[in-house]
CSV table of N, CA and C in Angstrom, one decimal:
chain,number,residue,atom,x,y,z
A,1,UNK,N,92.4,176.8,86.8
A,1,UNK,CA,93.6,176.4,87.4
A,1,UNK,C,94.2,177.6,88.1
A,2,UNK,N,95.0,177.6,89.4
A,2,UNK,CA,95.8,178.1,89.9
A,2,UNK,C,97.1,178.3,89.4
A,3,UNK,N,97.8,178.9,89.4
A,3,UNK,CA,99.4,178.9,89.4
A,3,UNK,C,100.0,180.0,90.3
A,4,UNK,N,101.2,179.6,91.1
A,4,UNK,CA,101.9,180.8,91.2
A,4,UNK,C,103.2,180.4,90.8
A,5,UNK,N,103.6,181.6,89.9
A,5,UNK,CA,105.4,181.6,89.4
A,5,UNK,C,106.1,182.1,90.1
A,6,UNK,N,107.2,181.5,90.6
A,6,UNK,CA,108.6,182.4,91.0
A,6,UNK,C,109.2,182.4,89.9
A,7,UNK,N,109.6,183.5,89.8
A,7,UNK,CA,111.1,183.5,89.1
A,7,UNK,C,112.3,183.1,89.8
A,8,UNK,N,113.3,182.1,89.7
A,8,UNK,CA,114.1,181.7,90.1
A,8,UNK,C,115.5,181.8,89.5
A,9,UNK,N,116.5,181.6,90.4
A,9,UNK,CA,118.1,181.5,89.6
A,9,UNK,C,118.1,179.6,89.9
A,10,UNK,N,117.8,179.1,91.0
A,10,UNK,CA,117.8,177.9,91.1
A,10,UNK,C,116.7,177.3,92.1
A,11,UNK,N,116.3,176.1,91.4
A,11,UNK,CA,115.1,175.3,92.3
A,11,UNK,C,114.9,174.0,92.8
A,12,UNK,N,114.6,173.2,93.4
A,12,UNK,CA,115.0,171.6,93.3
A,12,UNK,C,113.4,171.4,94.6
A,13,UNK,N,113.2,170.0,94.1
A,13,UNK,CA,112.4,169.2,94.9
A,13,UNK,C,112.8,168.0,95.1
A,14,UNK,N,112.6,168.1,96.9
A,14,UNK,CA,113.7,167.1,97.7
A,14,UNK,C,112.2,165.5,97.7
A,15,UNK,N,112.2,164.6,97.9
A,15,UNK,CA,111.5,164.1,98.7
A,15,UNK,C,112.3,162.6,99.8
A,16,UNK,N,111.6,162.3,100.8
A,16,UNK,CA,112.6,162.0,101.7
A,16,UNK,C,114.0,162.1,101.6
A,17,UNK,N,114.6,163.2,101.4
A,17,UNK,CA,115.9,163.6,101.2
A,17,UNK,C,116.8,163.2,99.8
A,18,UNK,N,115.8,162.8,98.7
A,18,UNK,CA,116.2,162.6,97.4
A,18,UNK,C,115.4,163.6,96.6
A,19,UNK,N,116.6,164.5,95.5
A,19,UNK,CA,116.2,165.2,94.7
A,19,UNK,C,115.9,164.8,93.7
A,20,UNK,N,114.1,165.2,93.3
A,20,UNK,CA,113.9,164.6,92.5
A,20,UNK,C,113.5,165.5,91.4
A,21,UNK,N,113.4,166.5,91.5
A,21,UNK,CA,113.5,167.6,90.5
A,21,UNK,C,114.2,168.8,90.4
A,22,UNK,N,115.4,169.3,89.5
A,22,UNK,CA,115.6,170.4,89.8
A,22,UNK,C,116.3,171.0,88.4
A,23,UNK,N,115.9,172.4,89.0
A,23,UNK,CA,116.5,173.7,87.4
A,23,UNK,C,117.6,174.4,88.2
A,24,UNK,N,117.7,175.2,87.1
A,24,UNK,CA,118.7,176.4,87.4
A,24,UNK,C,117.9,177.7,87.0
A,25,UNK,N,118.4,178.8,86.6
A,25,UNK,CA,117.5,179.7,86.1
A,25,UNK,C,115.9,179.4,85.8
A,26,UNK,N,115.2,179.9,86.0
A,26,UNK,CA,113.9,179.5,85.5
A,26,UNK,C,112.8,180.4,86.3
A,27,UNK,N,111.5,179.1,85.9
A,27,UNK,CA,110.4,179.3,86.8
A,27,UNK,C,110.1,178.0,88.0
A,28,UNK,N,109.8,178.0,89.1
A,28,UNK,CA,109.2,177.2,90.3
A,28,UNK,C,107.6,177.4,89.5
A,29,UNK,N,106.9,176.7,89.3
A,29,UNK,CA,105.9,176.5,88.6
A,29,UNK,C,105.2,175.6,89.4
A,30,UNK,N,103.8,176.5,90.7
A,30,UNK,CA,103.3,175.6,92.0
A,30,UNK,C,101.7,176.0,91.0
A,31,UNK,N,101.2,174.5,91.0
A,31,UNK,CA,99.7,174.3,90.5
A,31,UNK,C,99.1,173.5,90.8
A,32,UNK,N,97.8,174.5,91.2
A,32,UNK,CA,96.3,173.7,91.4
A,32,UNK,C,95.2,173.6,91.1
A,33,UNK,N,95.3,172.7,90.2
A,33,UNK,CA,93.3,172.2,89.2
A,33,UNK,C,92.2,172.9,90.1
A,34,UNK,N,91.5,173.2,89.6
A,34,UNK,CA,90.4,173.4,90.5
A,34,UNK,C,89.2,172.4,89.6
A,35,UNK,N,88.0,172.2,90.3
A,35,UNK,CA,87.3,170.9,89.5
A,35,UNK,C,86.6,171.1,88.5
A,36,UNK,N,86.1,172.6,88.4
A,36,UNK,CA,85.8,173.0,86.9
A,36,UNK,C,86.6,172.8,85.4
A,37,UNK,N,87.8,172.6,85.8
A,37,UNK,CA,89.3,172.9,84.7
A,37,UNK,C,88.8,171.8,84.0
A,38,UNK,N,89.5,172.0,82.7
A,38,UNK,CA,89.4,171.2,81.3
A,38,UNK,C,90.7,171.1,80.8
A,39,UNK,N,90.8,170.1,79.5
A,39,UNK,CA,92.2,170.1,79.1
A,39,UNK,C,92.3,171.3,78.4
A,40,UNK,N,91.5,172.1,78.0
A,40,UNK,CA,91.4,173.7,77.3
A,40,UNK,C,91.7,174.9,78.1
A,41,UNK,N,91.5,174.9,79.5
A,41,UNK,CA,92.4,175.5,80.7
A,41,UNK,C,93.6,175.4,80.7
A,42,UNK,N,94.1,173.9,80.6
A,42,UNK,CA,95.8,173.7,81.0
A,42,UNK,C,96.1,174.4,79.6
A,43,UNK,N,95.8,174.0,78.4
A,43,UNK,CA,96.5,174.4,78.0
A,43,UNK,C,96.6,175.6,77.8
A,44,UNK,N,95.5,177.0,77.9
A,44,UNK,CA,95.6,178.3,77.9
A,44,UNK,C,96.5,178.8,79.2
A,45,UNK,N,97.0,177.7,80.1
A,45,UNK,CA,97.4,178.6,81.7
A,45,UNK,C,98.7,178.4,80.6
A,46,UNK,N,99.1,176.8,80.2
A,46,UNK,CA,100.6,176.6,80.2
A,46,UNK,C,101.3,177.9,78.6
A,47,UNK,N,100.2,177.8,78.0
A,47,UNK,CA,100.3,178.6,76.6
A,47,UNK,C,101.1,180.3,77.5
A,48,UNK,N,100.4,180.3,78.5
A,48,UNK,CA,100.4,182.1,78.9
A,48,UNK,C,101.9,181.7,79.7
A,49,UNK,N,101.9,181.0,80.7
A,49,UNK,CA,103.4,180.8,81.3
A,49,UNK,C,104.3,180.8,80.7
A,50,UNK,N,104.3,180.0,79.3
A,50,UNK,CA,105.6,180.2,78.5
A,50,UNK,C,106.1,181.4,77.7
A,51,UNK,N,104.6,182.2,77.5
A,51,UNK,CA,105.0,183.4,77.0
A,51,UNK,C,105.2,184.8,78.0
A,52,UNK,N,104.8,184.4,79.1
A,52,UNK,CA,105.0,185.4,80.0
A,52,UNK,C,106.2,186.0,80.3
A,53,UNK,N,106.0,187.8,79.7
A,53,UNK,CA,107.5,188.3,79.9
A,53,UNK,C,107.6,188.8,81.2
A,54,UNK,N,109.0,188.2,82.1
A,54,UNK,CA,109.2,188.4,83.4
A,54,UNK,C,110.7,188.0,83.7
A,55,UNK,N,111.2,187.9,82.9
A,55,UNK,CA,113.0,188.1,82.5
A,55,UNK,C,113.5,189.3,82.2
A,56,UNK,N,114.5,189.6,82.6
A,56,UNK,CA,114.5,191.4,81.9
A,56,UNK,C,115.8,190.9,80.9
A,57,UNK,N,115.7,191.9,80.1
A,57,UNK,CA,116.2,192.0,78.8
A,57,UNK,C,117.6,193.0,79.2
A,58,UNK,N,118.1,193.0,78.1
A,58,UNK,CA,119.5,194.0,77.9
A,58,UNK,C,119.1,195.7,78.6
A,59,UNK,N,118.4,195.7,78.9
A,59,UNK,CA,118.2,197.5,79.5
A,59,UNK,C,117.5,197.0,80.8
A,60,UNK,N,117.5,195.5,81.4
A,60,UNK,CA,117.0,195.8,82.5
A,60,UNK,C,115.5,195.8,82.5
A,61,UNK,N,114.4,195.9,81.8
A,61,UNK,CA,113.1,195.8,81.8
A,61,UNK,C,112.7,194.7,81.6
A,62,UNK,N,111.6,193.7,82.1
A,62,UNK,CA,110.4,192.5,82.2
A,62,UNK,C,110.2,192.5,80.5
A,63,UNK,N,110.7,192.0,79.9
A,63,UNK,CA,110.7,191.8,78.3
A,63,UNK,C,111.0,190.2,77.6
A,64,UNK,N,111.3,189.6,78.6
A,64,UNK,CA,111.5,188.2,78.3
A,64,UNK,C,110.7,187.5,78.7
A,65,UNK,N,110.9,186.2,77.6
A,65,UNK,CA,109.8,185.5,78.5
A,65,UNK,C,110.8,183.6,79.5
A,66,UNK,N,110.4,183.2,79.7
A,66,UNK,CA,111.3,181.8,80.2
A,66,UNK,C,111.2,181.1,78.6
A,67,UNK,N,110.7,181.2,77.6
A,67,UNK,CA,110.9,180.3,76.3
A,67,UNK,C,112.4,180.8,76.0
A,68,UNK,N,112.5,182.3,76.0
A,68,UNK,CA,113.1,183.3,74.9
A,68,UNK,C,114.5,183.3,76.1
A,69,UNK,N,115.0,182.9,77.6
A,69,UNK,CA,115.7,182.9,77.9
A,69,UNK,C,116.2,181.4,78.4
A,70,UNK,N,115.1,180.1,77.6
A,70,UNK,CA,116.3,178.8,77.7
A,70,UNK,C,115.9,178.4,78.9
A,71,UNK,N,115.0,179.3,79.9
A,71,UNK,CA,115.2,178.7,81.4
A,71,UNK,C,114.6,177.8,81.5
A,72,UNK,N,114.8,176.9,82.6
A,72,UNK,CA,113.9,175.7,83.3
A,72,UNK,C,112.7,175.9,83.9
A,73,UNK,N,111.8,174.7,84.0
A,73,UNK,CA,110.3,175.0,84.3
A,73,UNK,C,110.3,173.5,85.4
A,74,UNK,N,110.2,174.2,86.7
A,74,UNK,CA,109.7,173.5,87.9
A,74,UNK,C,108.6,173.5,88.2
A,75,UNK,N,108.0,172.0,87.8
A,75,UNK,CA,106.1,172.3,88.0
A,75,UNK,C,106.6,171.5,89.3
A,76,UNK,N,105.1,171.8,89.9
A,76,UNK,CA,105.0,171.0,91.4
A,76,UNK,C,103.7,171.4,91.7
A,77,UNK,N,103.2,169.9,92.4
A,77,UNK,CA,101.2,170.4,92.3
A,77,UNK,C,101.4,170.6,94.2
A,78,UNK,N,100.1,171.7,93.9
A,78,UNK,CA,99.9,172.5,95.3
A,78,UNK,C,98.5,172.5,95.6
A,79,UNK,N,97.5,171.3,95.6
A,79,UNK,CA,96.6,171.9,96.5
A,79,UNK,C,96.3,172.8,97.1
A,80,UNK,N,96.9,173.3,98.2
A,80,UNK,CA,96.9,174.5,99.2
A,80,UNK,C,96.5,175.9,98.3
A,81,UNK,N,96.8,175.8,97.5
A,81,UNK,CA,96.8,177.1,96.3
A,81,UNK,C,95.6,177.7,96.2
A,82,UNK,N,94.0,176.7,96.5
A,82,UNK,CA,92.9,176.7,96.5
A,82,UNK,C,92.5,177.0,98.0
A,83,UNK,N,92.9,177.5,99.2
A,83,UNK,CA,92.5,177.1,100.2
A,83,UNK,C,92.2,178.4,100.3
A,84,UNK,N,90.8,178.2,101.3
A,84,UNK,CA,89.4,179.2,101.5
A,84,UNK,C,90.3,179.5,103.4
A,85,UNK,N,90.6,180.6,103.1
A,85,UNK,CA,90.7,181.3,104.8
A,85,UNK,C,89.3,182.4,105.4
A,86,UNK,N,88.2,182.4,104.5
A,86,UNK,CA,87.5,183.3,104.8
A,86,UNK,C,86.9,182.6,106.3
A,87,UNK,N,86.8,181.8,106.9
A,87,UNK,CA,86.2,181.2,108.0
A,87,UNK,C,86.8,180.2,108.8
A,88,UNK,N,87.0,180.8,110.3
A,88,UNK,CA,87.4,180.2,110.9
A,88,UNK,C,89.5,180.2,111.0
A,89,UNK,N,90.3,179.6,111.5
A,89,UNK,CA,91.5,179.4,111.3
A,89,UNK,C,91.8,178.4,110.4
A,90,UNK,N,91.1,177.2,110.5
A,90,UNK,CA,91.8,176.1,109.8
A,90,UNK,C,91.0,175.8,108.1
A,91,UNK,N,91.9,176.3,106.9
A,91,UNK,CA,91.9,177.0,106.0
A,91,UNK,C,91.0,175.2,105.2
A,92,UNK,N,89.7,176.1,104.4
A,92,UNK,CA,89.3,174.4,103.7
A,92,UNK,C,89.6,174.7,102.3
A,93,UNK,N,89.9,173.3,101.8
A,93,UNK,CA,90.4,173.2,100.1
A,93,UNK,C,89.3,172.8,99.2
A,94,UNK,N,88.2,172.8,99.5
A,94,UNK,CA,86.9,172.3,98.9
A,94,UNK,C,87.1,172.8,97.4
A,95,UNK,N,88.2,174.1,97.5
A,95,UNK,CA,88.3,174.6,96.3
A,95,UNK,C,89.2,173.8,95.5
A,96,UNK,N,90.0,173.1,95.9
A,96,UNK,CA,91.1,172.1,94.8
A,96,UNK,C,90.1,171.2,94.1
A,97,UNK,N,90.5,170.6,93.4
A,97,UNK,CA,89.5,169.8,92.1
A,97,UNK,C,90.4,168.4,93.2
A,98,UNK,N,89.4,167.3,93.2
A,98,UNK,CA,89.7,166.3,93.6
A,98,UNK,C,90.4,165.4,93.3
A,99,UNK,N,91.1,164.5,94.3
A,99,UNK,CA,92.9,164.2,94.1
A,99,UNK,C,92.5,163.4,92.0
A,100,UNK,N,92.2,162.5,92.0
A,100,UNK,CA,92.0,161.9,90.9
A,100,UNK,C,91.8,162.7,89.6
A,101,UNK,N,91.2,164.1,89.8
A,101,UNK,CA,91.0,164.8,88.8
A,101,UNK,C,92.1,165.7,88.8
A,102,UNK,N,92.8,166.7,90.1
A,102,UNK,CA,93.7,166.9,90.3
A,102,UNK,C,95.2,166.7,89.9
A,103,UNK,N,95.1,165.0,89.9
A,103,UNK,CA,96.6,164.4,89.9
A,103,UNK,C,96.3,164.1,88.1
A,104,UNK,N,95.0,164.2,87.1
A,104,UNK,CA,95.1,163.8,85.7
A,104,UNK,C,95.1,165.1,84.8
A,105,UNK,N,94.8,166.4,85.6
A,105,UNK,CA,95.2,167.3,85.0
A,105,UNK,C,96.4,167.8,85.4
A,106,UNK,N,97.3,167.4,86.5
A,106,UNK,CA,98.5,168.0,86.8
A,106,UNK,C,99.6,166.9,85.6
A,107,UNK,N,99.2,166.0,85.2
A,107,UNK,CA,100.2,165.2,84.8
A,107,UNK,C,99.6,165.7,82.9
A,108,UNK,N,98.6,165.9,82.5
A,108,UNK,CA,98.3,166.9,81.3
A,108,UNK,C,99.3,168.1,81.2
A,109,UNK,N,99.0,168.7,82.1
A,109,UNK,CA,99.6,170.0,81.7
A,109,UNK,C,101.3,169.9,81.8
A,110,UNK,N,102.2,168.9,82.4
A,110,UNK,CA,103.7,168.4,82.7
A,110,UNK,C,104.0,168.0,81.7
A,111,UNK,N,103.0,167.0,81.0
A,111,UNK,CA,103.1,166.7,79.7
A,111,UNK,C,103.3,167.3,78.3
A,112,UNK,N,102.4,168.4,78.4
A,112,UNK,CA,102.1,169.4,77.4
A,112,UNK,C,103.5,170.5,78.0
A,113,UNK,N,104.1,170.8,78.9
A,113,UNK,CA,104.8,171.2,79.1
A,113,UNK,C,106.5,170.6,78.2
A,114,UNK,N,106.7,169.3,79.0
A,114,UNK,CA,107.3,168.4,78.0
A,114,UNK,C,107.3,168.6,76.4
A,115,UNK,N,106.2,168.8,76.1
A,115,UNK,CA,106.4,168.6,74.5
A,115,UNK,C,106.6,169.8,74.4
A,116,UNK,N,106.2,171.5,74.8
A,116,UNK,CA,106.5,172.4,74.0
A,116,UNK,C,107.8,173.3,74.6
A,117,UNK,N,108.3,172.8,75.9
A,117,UNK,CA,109.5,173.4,76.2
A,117,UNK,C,111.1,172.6,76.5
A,118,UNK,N,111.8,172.7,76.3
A,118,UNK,CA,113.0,171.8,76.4
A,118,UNK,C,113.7,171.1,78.0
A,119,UNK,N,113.1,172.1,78.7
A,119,UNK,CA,113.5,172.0,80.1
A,119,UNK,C,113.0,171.8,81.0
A,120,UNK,N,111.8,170.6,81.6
A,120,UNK,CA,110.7,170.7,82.6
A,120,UNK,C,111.4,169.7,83.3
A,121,UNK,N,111.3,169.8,84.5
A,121,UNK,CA,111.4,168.9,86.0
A,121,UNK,C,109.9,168.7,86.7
A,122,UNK,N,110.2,168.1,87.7
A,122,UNK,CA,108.6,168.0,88.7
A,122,UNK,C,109.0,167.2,90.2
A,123,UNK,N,107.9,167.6,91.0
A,123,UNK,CA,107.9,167.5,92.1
A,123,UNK,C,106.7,166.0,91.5
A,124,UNK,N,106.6,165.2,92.4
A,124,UNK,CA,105.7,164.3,92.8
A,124,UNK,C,104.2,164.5,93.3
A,125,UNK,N,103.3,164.2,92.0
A,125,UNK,CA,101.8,164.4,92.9
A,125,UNK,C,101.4,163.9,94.3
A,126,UNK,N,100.9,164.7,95.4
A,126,UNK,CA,100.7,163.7,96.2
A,126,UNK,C,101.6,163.8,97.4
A,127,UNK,N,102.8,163.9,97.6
A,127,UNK,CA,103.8,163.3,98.0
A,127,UNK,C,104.2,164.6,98.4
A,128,UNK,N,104.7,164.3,99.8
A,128,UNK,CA,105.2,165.4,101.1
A,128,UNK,C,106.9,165.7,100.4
A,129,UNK,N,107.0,167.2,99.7
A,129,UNK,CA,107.9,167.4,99.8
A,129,UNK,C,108.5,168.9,99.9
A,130,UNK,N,109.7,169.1,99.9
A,130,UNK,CA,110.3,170.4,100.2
A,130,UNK,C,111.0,170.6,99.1
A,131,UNK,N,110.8,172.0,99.1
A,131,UNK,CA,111.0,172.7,97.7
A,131,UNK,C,111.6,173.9,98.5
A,132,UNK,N,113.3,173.8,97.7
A,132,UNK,CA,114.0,174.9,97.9
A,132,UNK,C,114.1,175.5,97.0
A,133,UNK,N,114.1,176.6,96.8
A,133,UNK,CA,114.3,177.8,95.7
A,133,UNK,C,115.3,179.0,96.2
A,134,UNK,N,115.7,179.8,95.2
A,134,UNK,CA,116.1,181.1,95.1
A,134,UNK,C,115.5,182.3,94.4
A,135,UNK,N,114.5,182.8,95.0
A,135,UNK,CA,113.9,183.3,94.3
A,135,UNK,C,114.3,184.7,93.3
A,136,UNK,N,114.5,185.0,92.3
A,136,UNK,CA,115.4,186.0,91.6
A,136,UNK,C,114.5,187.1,91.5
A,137,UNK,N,115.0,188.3,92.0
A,137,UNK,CA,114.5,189.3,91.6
A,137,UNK,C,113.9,190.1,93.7
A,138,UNK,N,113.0,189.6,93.9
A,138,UNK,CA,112.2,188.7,93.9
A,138,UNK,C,111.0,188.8,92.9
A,139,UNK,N,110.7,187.8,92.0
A,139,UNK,CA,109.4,187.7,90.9
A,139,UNK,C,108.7,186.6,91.2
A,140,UNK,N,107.3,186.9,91.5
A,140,UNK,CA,106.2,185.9,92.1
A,140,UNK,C,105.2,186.3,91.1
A,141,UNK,N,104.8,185.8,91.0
A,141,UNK,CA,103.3,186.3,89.9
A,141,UNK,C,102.2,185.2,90.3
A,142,UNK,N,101.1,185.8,90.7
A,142,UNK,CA,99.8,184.7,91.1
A,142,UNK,C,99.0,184.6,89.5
A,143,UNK,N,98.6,183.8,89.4
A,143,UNK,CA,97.5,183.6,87.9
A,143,UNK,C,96.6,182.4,88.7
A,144,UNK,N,95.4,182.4,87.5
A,144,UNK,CA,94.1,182.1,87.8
A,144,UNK,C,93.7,182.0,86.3
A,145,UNK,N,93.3,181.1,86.0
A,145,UNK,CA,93.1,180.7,84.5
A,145,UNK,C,91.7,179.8,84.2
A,146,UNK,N,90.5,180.3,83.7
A,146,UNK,CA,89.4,179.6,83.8
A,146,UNK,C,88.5,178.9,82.4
């Protein structure tokens, strides 16, 4: 699986002009299955996201993690996340795991999110939408989890 984290102060996902997910503090949490992934992936990616220190602490240093500071977790699936630019301009996803496998490990790992964190939102599998953020810091972190 793919992931990239923002660290955010605030996030929301619009679709046709209805918000249908949104945090305050947190992580923007954008993922993409690839077709090798197992439910023993999701759960090692989501295991590492929650403990990932990238909050800073009382002195200012990356010592927190989003469990230990309460924040919210904005998952949203990103195909694109997989996309091959080595050839040509128009970038191919052959790397994304296929929509059906795609959309049953994106809703696995949302789940398992659900049970071990207090705060999860989501964007819609599938579904054209816009995702505004603030990104804090700026903190992006790419991961790749196999």
């Amino acid at each position: 699986m793919i992931a990239l984290l923002q660290r955010v102060s605030q996030a929301r996902v619009d679709i046709a002009g209805e918000t249908v997910g949104q945090i305050g503090a947190g992580l923007l949490v954008l993922v993409c299955a690839e077709p090798a992934d197992t439910e023993a992936v999701v759960q090692k990616l989501l295991a590492k996201i929650l403990k990932l220190r990238i909050f800073a602490d009382e002195a200012g240093k990356m010592n927190r993690s989003v469990q230990d500071e309460g924040g919210g977790l904005l998952i949203v699936s990103q195909f694109t996340l997989a996309a091959d630019t080595s050839g040509g301009n128009r970038p191919g996803f052959t790397g994304a795991a296929p929509p059906a496998l795609g959309e049953a490990l994106y809703d696995r790992f949302v789940g398992l999110a659900r049970a071990q964190h207090p705060q999860v939102a989501t964007g819609r599998f599938g579904a054209d939408m816009q995702v505004h953020l603030v990104n804090d810091g700026p903190v992006t972190i790419p991961m790749r989890m196999h």
